[in-house]
mmCIF file of C-alpha atoms in Angstrom:
data_model
loop_
_atom_site.group_PDB
_atom_site.id
_atom_site.type_symbol
_atom_site.label_atom_id
_atom_site.label_comp_id
_atom_site.label_asym_id
_atom_site.label_seq_id
_atom_site.Cartn_x
_atom_site.Cartn_y
_atom_site.Cartn_z
ATOM 1 C CA MET A 1 164.698 7.623 137.763
ATOM 2 C CA SER A 2 163.603 4.003 138.019
ATOM 3 C CA GLU A 3 165.847 3.493 141.060
ATOM 4 C CA ILE A 4 164.657 6.472 143.103
ATOM 5 C CA SER A 5 160.941 6.231 142.263
ATOM 6 C CA PRO A 6 158.406 4.518 144.565
ATOM 7 C CA ARG A 7 157.407 1.131 143.182
ATOM 8 C CA LYS A 8 153.689 1.930 142.863
ATOM 9 C CA VAL A 9 154.226 4.967 140.619
ATOM 10 C CA ARG A 10 157.552 4.042 139.033
ATOM 11 C CA GLY A 11 156.082 3.608 135.562
ATOM 12 C CA ALA A 12 154.329 6.978 135.660
ATOM 13 C CA ILE A 13 157.425 8.815 136.907
ATOM 14 C CA VAL A 14 159.731 7.259 134.319
ATOM 15 C CA SER A 15 157.146 8.198 131.679
ATOM 16 C CA GLY A 16 157.741 11.777 132.782
ATOM 17 C CA TYR A 17 161.152 11.521 131.116
ATOM 18 C CA GLN A 18 159.493 11.160 127.724
ATOM 19 C CA PHE A 19 157.069 13.961 128.610
ATOM 20 C CA CYS A 20 159.995 16.325 129.194
ATOM 21 C CA ILE A 21 161.397 15.340 125.798
ATOM 22 C CA THR A 22 158.091 16.228 124.130
ATOM 23 C CA ILE A 23 158.093 19.644 125.806
ATOM 24 C CA GLY A 24 161.591 20.237 124.464
ATOM 25 C CA ILE A 25 160.484 19.283 120.956
ATOM 26 C CA LEU A 26 157.517 21.657 121.240
ATOM 27 C CA LEU A 27 159.739 24.541 122.368
ATOM 28 C CA ALA A 28 162.132 23.847 119.500
ATOM 29 C CA SER A 29 159.216 23.873 117.073
ATOM 30 C CA CYS A 30 158.060 27.220 118.486
ATOM 31 C CA VAL A 31 161.545 28.666 117.982
ATOM 32 C CA ASP A 32 161.634 27.395 114.395
ATOM 33 C CA TYR A 33 158.218 28.919 113.767
ATOM 34 C CA GLY A 34 159.368 32.246 115.192
ATOM 35 C CA THR A 35 162.486 32.366 113.005
ATOM 36 C CA GLN A 36 160.979 31.029 109.760
ATOM 37 C CA ASP A 37 160.886 34.436 108.068
ATOM 38 C CA ARG A 38 164.462 35.430 108.890
ATOM 39 C CA THR A 39 166.816 35.520 105.916
ATOM 40 C CA ASP A 40 169.989 36.303 107.854
ATOM 41 C CA SER A 41 172.235 34.066 109.939
ATOM 42 C CA GLY A 42 169.805 34.439 112.854
ATOM 43 C CA SER A 43 167.597 31.802 111.225
ATOM 44 C CA TYR A 44 169.994 29.151 112.503
ATOM 45 C CA ARG A 45 172.060 31.020 115.099
ATOM 46 C CA ILE A 46 169.067 31.751 117.346
ATOM 47 C CA PRO A 47 167.816 28.127 117.552
ATOM 48 C CA ILE A 48 171.347 26.898 118.261
ATOM 49 C CA ALA A 49 172.029 29.603 120.871
ATOM 50 C CA ILE A 50 168.840 28.814 122.793
ATOM 51 C CA GLN A 51 170.025 25.230 123.194
ATOM 52 C CA PHE A 52 172.909 26.450 125.358
ATOM 53 C CA LEU A 53 170.411 27.666 127.968
ATOM 54 C CA TRP A 54 169.039 24.163 128.558
ATOM 55 C CA ALA A 55 172.556 22.715 128.616
ATOM 56 C CA ILE A 56 173.491 25.134 131.404
ATOM 57 C CA ILE A 57 170.345 24.256 133.386
ATOM 58 C CA LEU A 58 171.131 20.552 132.993
ATOM 59 C CA ALA A 59 174.752 21.038 134.057
ATOM 60 C CA VAL A 60 173.712 22.901 137.220
ATOM 61 C CA GLY A 61 170.987 20.377 137.971
ATOM 62 C CA LEU A 62 173.463 17.494 137.918
ATOM 63 C CA PHE A 63 175.118 18.905 141.053
ATOM 64 C CA LEU A 64 171.729 18.863 142.808
ATOM 65 C CA LEU A 65 170.807 15.349 141.687
ATOM 66 C CA PRO A 66 170.484 12.923 144.636
ATOM 67 C CA GLU A 67 172.303 9.601 144.454
ATOM 68 C CA SER A 68 170.225 6.450 144.189
ATOM 69 C CA PRO A 69 169.668 4.578 147.487
ATOM 70 C CA ARG A 70 170.113 1.335 145.551
ATOM 71 C CA TYR A 71 173.575 2.506 144.516
ATOM 72 C CA PHE A 72 174.547 3.068 148.161
ATOM 73 C CA VAL A 73 173.160 -0.364 149.098
ATOM 74 C CA LYS A 74 175.216 -1.873 146.290
ATOM 75 C CA LYS A 75 178.317 -0.175 147.748
ATOM 76 C CA GLY A 76 177.464 -1.275 151.286
ATOM 77 C CA LYS A 77 176.757 2.275 152.536
ATOM 78 C CA ILE A 78 173.490 1.555 154.324
ATOM 79 C CA GLN A 79 173.443 4.758 156.395
ATOM 80 C CA LYS A 80 173.784 6.935 153.292
ATOM 81 C CA ALA A 81 171.098 4.873 151.577
ATOM 82 C CA THR A 82 168.780 5.494 154.528
ATOM 83 C CA HIS A 83 169.474 9.240 154.471
ATOM 84 C CA VAL A 84 168.883 9.583 150.718
ATOM 85 C CA LEU A 85 165.745 7.438 150.799
ATOM 86 C CA ALA A 86 164.298 9.505 153.661
ATOM 87 C CA LYS A 87 165.075 12.703 151.758
ATOM 88 C CA LEU A 88 163.431 11.408 148.583
ATOM 89 C CA ARG A 89 160.299 10.219 150.385
ATOM 90 C CA GLY A 90 160.025 13.166 152.786
ATOM 91 C CA GLN A 91 159.947 10.838 155.797
ATOM 92 C CA PRO A 92 162.092 10.556 158.972
ATOM 93 C CA GLU A 93 164.947 8.082 158.691
ATOM 94 C CA ASP A 94 163.579 5.978 161.544
ATOM 95 C CA SER A 95 160.025 5.807 160.175
ATOM 96 C CA LYS A 96 158.529 2.389 159.436
ATOM 97 C CA TYR A 97 157.918 3.371 155.799
ATOM 98 C CA ILE A 98 161.616 4.106 155.205
ATOM 99 C CA GLN A 99 162.828 1.063 157.117
ATOM 100 C CA ASP A 100 160.476 -1.272 155.243
ATOM 101 C CA GLU A 101 161.447 0.053 151.819
ATOM 102 C CA LEU A 102 165.141 -0.028 152.721
ATOM 103 C CA ALA A 103 164.793 -3.618 153.924
ATOM 104 C CA GLU A 104 163.156 -4.517 150.603
ATOM 105 C CA ILE A 105 165.989 -2.887 148.634
ATOM 106 C CA ILE A 106 168.611 -4.713 150.712
ATOM 107 C CA ALA A 107 166.787 -8.041 150.360
ATOM 108 C CA ASN A 108 166.536 -7.648 146.577
ATOM 109 C CA HIS A 109 170.210 -6.743 146.352
ATOM 110 C CA GLU A 110 171.289 -9.713 148.473
ATOM 111 C CA TYR A 111 169.196 -12.061 146.353
ATOM 112 C CA GLU A 112 170.615 -10.678 143.110
ATOM 113 C CA MET A 113 174.159 -10.911 144.456
ATOM 114 C CA SER A 114 173.551 -14.546 145.392
ATOM 115 C CA VAL A 115 172.648 -15.212 141.772
ATOM 116 C CA ILE A 116 175.209 -12.840 140.216
ATOM 117 C CA PRO A 117 178.369 -12.638 142.374
ATOM 118 C CA THR A 118 180.431 -9.450 142.715
ATOM 119 C CA GLN A 119 182.350 -8.771 139.506
ATOM 120 C CA SER A 120 185.041 -6.455 138.223
ATOM 121 C CA TYR A 121 184.357 -3.589 135.814
ATOM 122 C CA PHE A 122 184.982 -5.629 132.672
ATOM 123 C CA GLU A 123 183.274 -8.712 134.067
ATOM 124 C CA SER A 124 180.125 -6.676 134.725
ATOM 125 C CA TRP A 125 180.030 -5.696 131.047
ATOM 126 C CA LYS A 126 180.626 -9.304 130.066
ATOM 127 C CA ALA A 127 177.771 -10.345 132.363
ATOM 128 C CA CYS A 128 175.329 -8.420 130.143
ATOM 129 C CA PHE A 129 175.857 -11.086 127.472
ATOM 130 C CA THR A 130 175.774 -14.244 129.591
ATOM 131 C CA GLY A 131 173.052 -16.878 129.379
ATOM 132 C CA GLY A 132 170.979 -18.286 126.551
ATOM 133 C CA LEU A 133 168.266 -16.758 124.407
ATOM 134 C CA ARG A 134 165.720 -19.369 125.496
ATOM 135 C CA ASN A 135 166.286 -18.704 129.185
ATOM 136 C CA PRO A 136 163.843 -15.960 130.276
ATOM 137 C CA SER A 137 166.115 -14.928 133.169
ATOM 138 C CA SER A 138 169.379 -14.727 131.207
ATOM 139 C CA ASN A 139 171.186 -11.403 130.980
ATOM 140 C CA LEU A 140 171.758 -11.836 127.246
ATOM 141 C CA ARG A 141 168.017 -12.050 126.680
ATOM 142 C CA ARG A 142 167.469 -8.938 128.810
ATOM 143 C CA THR A 143 170.146 -7.022 126.911
ATOM 144 C CA ILE A 144 168.727 -7.989 123.523
ATOM 145 C CA LEU A 145 165.238 -7.092 124.719
ATOM 146 C CA GLY A 146 166.351 -3.671 125.947
ATOM 147 C CA THR A 147 168.347 -2.769 122.837
ATOM 148 C CA ALA A 148 165.646 -4.145 120.521
ATOM 149 C CA LEU A 149 162.911 -2.152 122.267
ATOM 150 C CA GLN A 150 164.845 1.065 121.764
ATOM 151 C CA MET A 151 165.594 0.137 118.160
ATOM 152 C CA PHE A 152 161.927 -0.526 117.401
ATOM 153 C CA GLN A 153 160.934 2.682 119.167
ATOM 154 C CA GLN A 154 163.018 4.570 116.611
ATOM 155 C CA LEU A 155 161.881 2.392 113.704
ATOM 156 C CA THR A 156 158.280 3.401 114.356
ATOM 157 C CA GLY A 157 159.264 6.427 112.284
ATOM 158 C CA ILE A 158 158.233 9.034 114.838
ATOM 159 C CA ASN A 159 161.341 11.136 114.377
ATOM 160 C CA PHE A 160 160.668 11.418 110.669
ATOM 161 C CA ILE A 161 157.756 13.669 111.627
ATOM 162 C CA PHE A 162 159.712 15.720 114.144
ATOM 163 C CA TYR A 163 162.980 15.932 112.179
ATOM 164 C CA PHE A 164 161.720 16.324 108.623
ATOM 165 C CA GLY A 165 158.009 16.988 109.059
ATOM 166 C CA THR A 166 158.231 20.607 107.900
ATOM 167 C CA THR A 167 160.028 19.587 104.700
ATOM 168 C CA PHE A 168 157.623 16.699 104.122
ATOM 169 C CA PHE A 169 154.538 18.885 104.572
ATOM 170 C CA GLN A 170 156.036 21.469 102.227
ATOM 171 C CA GLN A 171 156.609 18.827 99.544
ATOM 172 C CA LEU A 172 152.916 17.915 99.637
ATOM 173 C CA GLY A 173 152.320 21.181 97.799
ATOM 174 C CA THR A 174 148.876 21.916 99.224
ATOM 175 C CA ILE A 175 149.845 23.344 102.637
ATOM 176 C CA LYS A 176 150.317 27.105 102.950
ATOM 177 C CA ASN A 177 152.385 27.092 106.142
ATOM 178 C CA PRO A 178 154.094 23.759 106.956
ATOM 179 C CA PHE A 179 155.565 25.269 110.138
ATOM 180 C CA ILE A 180 152.051 25.525 111.611
ATOM 181 C CA ILE A 181 151.364 21.849 110.860
ATOM 182 C CA SER A 182 154.698 20.891 112.404
ATOM 183 C CA LEU A 183 153.812 22.918 115.497
ATOM 184 C CA ILE A 184 150.451 21.137 115.733
ATOM 185 C CA THR A 185 152.077 17.691 115.558
ATOM 186 C CA THR A 186 154.463 18.546 118.401
ATOM 187 C CA LEU A 187 151.535 19.868 120.446
ATOM 188 C CA VAL A 188 149.676 16.578 119.917
ATOM 189 C CA ASN A 189 152.808 14.810 121.121
ATOM 190 C CA VAL A 190 152.916 16.853 124.335
ATOM 191 C CA CYS A 191 149.213 16.459 125.107
ATOM 192 C CA SER A 192 149.170 12.701 124.443
ATOM 193 C CA THR A 193 152.184 11.677 126.523
ATOM 194 C CA PRO A 194 150.620 12.289 129.997
ATOM 195 C CA ILE A 195 147.992 9.656 129.164
ATOM 196 C CA SER A 196 150.742 7.080 129.631
ATOM 197 C CA PHE A 197 151.092 8.101 133.295
ATOM 198 C CA PHE A 198 147.779 6.322 133.848
ATOM 199 C CA THR A 199 147.783 3.594 131.195
ATOM 200 C CA VAL A 200 151.285 2.280 131.920
ATOM 201 C CA GLU A 201 150.156 1.307 135.419
ATOM 202 C CA ARG A 202 146.600 0.179 134.609
ATOM 203 C CA LEU A 203 147.096 -1.667 131.307
ATOM 204 C CA GLY A 204 150.565 -2.995 131.996
ATOM 205 C CA ARG A 205 153.758 -2.598 129.991
ATOM 206 C CA ARG A 206 153.349 -5.337 127.381
ATOM 207 C CA PRO A 207 149.675 -4.704 126.440
ATOM 208 C CA LEU A 208 150.444 -0.993 126.146
ATOM 209 C CA LEU A 209 153.128 -1.637 123.525
ATOM 210 C CA ILE A 210 150.921 -4.087 121.610
ATOM 211 C CA TYR A 211 147.973 -1.693 121.415
ATOM 212 C CA GLY A 212 150.254 1.189 120.478
ATOM 213 C CA ALA A 213 151.963 -0.763 117.699
ATOM 214 C CA LEU A 214 148.612 -1.843 116.264
ATOM 215 C CA GLY A 215 147.309 1.731 116.250
ATOM 216 C CA MET A 216 150.463 3.098 114.615
ATOM 217 C CA VAL A 217 150.482 0.442 111.892
ATOM 218 C CA ILE A 218 146.879 1.224 110.922
ATOM 219 C CA CYS A 219 147.557 4.970 110.771
ATOM 220 C CA GLU A 220 150.756 4.522 108.755
ATOM 221 C CA PHE A 221 148.993 2.347 106.182
ATOM 222 C CA ILE A 222 146.215 4.922 105.809
ATOM 223 C CA VAL A 223 148.727 7.765 105.375
ATOM 224 C CA ALA A 224 150.651 5.757 102.772
ATOM 225 C CA ILE A 225 147.522 4.779 100.814
ATOM 226 C CA VAL A 226 146.115 8.313 100.768
ATOM 227 C CA GLY A 227 149.489 9.823 99.905
ATOM 228 C CA VAL A 228 149.992 7.499 96.948
ATOM 229 C CA CYS A 229 146.438 7.488 95.582
ATOM 230 C CA LYS A 230 145.559 11.192 95.967
ATOM 231 C CA PRO A 231 148.732 13.179 96.638
ATOM 232 C CA ASP A 232 147.398 16.424 95.108
ATOM 233 C CA ASP A 233 143.927 16.402 96.627
ATOM 234 C CA THR A 234 143.573 19.020 99.373
ATOM 235 C CA THR A 235 140.920 17.073 101.275
ATOM 236 C CA ALA A 236 143.001 13.900 101.100
ATOM 237 C CA VAL A 237 146.058 15.751 102.410
ATOM 238 C CA LYS A 238 144.016 17.060 105.353
ATOM 239 C CA ALA A 239 142.896 13.514 106.116
ATOM 240 C CA MET A 240 146.492 12.349 105.878
ATOM 241 C CA ILE A 241 147.630 15.003 108.368
ATOM 242 C CA SER A 242 144.808 13.992 110.707
ATOM 243 C CA PHE A 243 145.970 10.382 110.715
ATOM 244 C CA ILE A 244 149.557 11.519 111.253
ATOM 245 C CA CYS A 245 148.325 13.257 114.402
ATOM 246 C CA ILE A 246 146.467 10.089 115.474
ATOM 247 C CA TYR A 247 149.639 8.114 114.807
ATOM 248 C CA ILE A 248 151.566 10.517 117.063
ATOM 249 C CA PHE A 249 148.896 10.050 119.724
ATOM 250 C CA PHE A 250 149.402 6.281 119.699
ATOM 251 C CA PHE A 251 153.177 6.631 119.884
ATOM 252 C CA ALA A 252 153.208 9.287 122.604
ATOM 253 C CA SER A 253 150.820 7.360 124.839
ATOM 254 C CA THR A 254 152.467 3.943 124.396
ATOM 255 C CA TRP A 255 155.862 3.333 122.807
ATOM 256 C CA GLY A 256 157.311 6.753 123.594
ATOM 257 C CA PRO A 257 157.419 6.348 127.387
ATOM 258 C CA GLY A 258 156.768 2.588 127.504
ATOM 259 C CA ALA A 259 160.145 1.568 126.086
ATOM 260 C CA TRP A 260 161.967 3.661 128.706
ATOM 261 C CA VAL A 261 159.884 2.232 131.538
ATOM 262 C CA ILE A 262 160.650 -1.355 130.538
ATOM 263 C CA ILE A 263 164.429 -0.976 130.191
ATOM 264 C CA GLY A 264 164.525 0.567 133.656
ATOM 265 C CA GLU A 265 162.862 -2.507 135.151
ATOM 266 C CA ILE A 266 164.187 -5.592 133.346
ATOM 267 C CA PHE A 267 167.851 -5.494 134.396
ATOM 268 C CA PRO A 268 169.091 -6.805 137.780
ATOM 269 C CA LEU A 269 170.931 -4.299 139.961
ATOM 270 C CA PRO A 270 174.507 -5.600 139.310
ATOM 271 C CA ILE A 271 174.222 -4.881 135.564
ATOM 272 C CA ARG A 272 171.421 -2.322 135.528
ATOM 273 C CA SER A 273 173.577 0.683 134.664
ATOM 274 C CA ARG A 274 175.302 -1.267 131.868
ATOM 275 C CA GLY A 275 172.069 -2.687 130.491
ATOM 276 C CA VAL A 276 170.270 0.653 130.472
ATOM 277 C CA GLY A 277 173.368 2.249 128.940
ATOM 278 C CA LEU A 278 173.464 -0.276 126.094
ATOM 279 C CA SER A 279 169.734 0.149 125.490
ATOM 280 C CA THR A 280 170.050 3.931 125.395
ATOM 281 C CA ALA A 281 173.017 3.647 123.034
ATOM 282 C CA SER A 282 170.826 1.537 120.750
ATOM 283 C CA ASN A 283 168.193 4.285 120.804
ATOM 284 C CA TRP A 284 170.642 6.975 119.714
ATOM 285 C CA LEU A 285 172.360 4.720 117.179
ATOM 286 C CA TRP A 286 169.101 4.086 115.325
ATOM 287 C CA ASN A 287 168.085 7.695 115.837
ATOM 288 C CA CYS A 288 171.262 8.712 113.996
ATOM 289 C CA ILE A 289 170.762 6.129 111.235
ATOM 290 C CA ILE A 290 167.212 7.317 110.579
ATOM 291 C CA ALA A 291 168.294 10.969 110.601
ATOM 292 C CA VAL A 292 170.965 10.212 107.987
ATOM 293 C CA ILE A 293 169.014 8.004 105.568
ATOM 294 C CA THR A 294 165.602 9.707 105.683
ATOM 295 C CA PRO A 295 166.525 12.779 103.568
ATOM 296 C CA TYR A 296 167.688 10.490 100.766
ATOM 297 C CA MET A 297 164.407 8.581 100.909
ATOM 298 C CA VAL A 298 162.052 11.565 100.628
ATOM 299 C CA ASP A 299 164.037 14.282 98.842
ATOM 300 C CA THR A 300 162.492 14.863 95.414
ATOM 301 C CA ASP A 301 165.684 16.564 94.187
ATOM 302 C CA LYS A 302 167.740 13.401 94.585
ATOM 303 C CA ASP A 303 167.808 10.170 92.586
ATOM 304 C CA GLN A 304 164.192 9.108 92.090
ATOM 305 C CA ARG A 305 165.089 5.514 92.901
ATOM 306 C CA PHE A 306 165.318 6.509 96.565
ATOM 307 C CA ASN A 307 162.341 8.874 96.691
ATOM 308 C CA VAL A 308 159.628 6.874 98.449
ATOM 309 C CA GLY A 309 157.561 9.906 99.501
ATOM 310 C CA THR A 310 154.506 8.938 101.545
ATOM 311 C CA SER A 311 155.017 5.290 100.607
#
């Protein structure tokens, strides 16, 4: 997405990736809400079966996906790069707009290749870890930055709400229908994400993450304090849910899309696919770790030493 998007709106378009994820989470929440009263095998068969539909759509869409013009430039296929770029921009191949952008892509590639010579498959992976930590332009620093950003995105705790929110709200004991609250949180997530389309370009990448982190920390402290001090008070629980929604707002409008935008921009073309791949792997690794350890941390039926609740 970062390679085929126009430079001026690249951040907004890449943010659309996170927006699509939020829509998927909302649809999944709607399915869970619709099957909550089923006592047969349909309670889990239906949600799983519906997932196959999106997998089929994705599989078909892959055959329609255009190749990146930067990939063709990297392979020396300039004519194909021109054709794809013209198709993506809706302009004639000989138009000044297409020729100028193509010239910019070629110039960037030639500069990067002068700094990072052509390498073999294994050497390109090795190149992701070259350089020193104190050198701002080193590939090692870029790789650590990309993987760390995705790690911290998961460590914000957002997926605790979306994975185990229903169970958590049920354990509070004062909510009649936790599925409704879970549905509301996913709706907040969907409505907040498009804000990043504007802020990621106007505020910049780094300030966006700083403001988002500050907002999330404040909300998390408030939720923890209220949950520990007045866990059985209905009004306090409502306030806690409100700040959870505000916390989701800060994440969805900053760190949610912002981390993906940055990893798509920090790697040079020769190692971009490897760098983004490593960063994405970091995201799913920490996603898996959080999904595994969280139930042990909040389950009241387990050893109380690990039950941290709202803390």
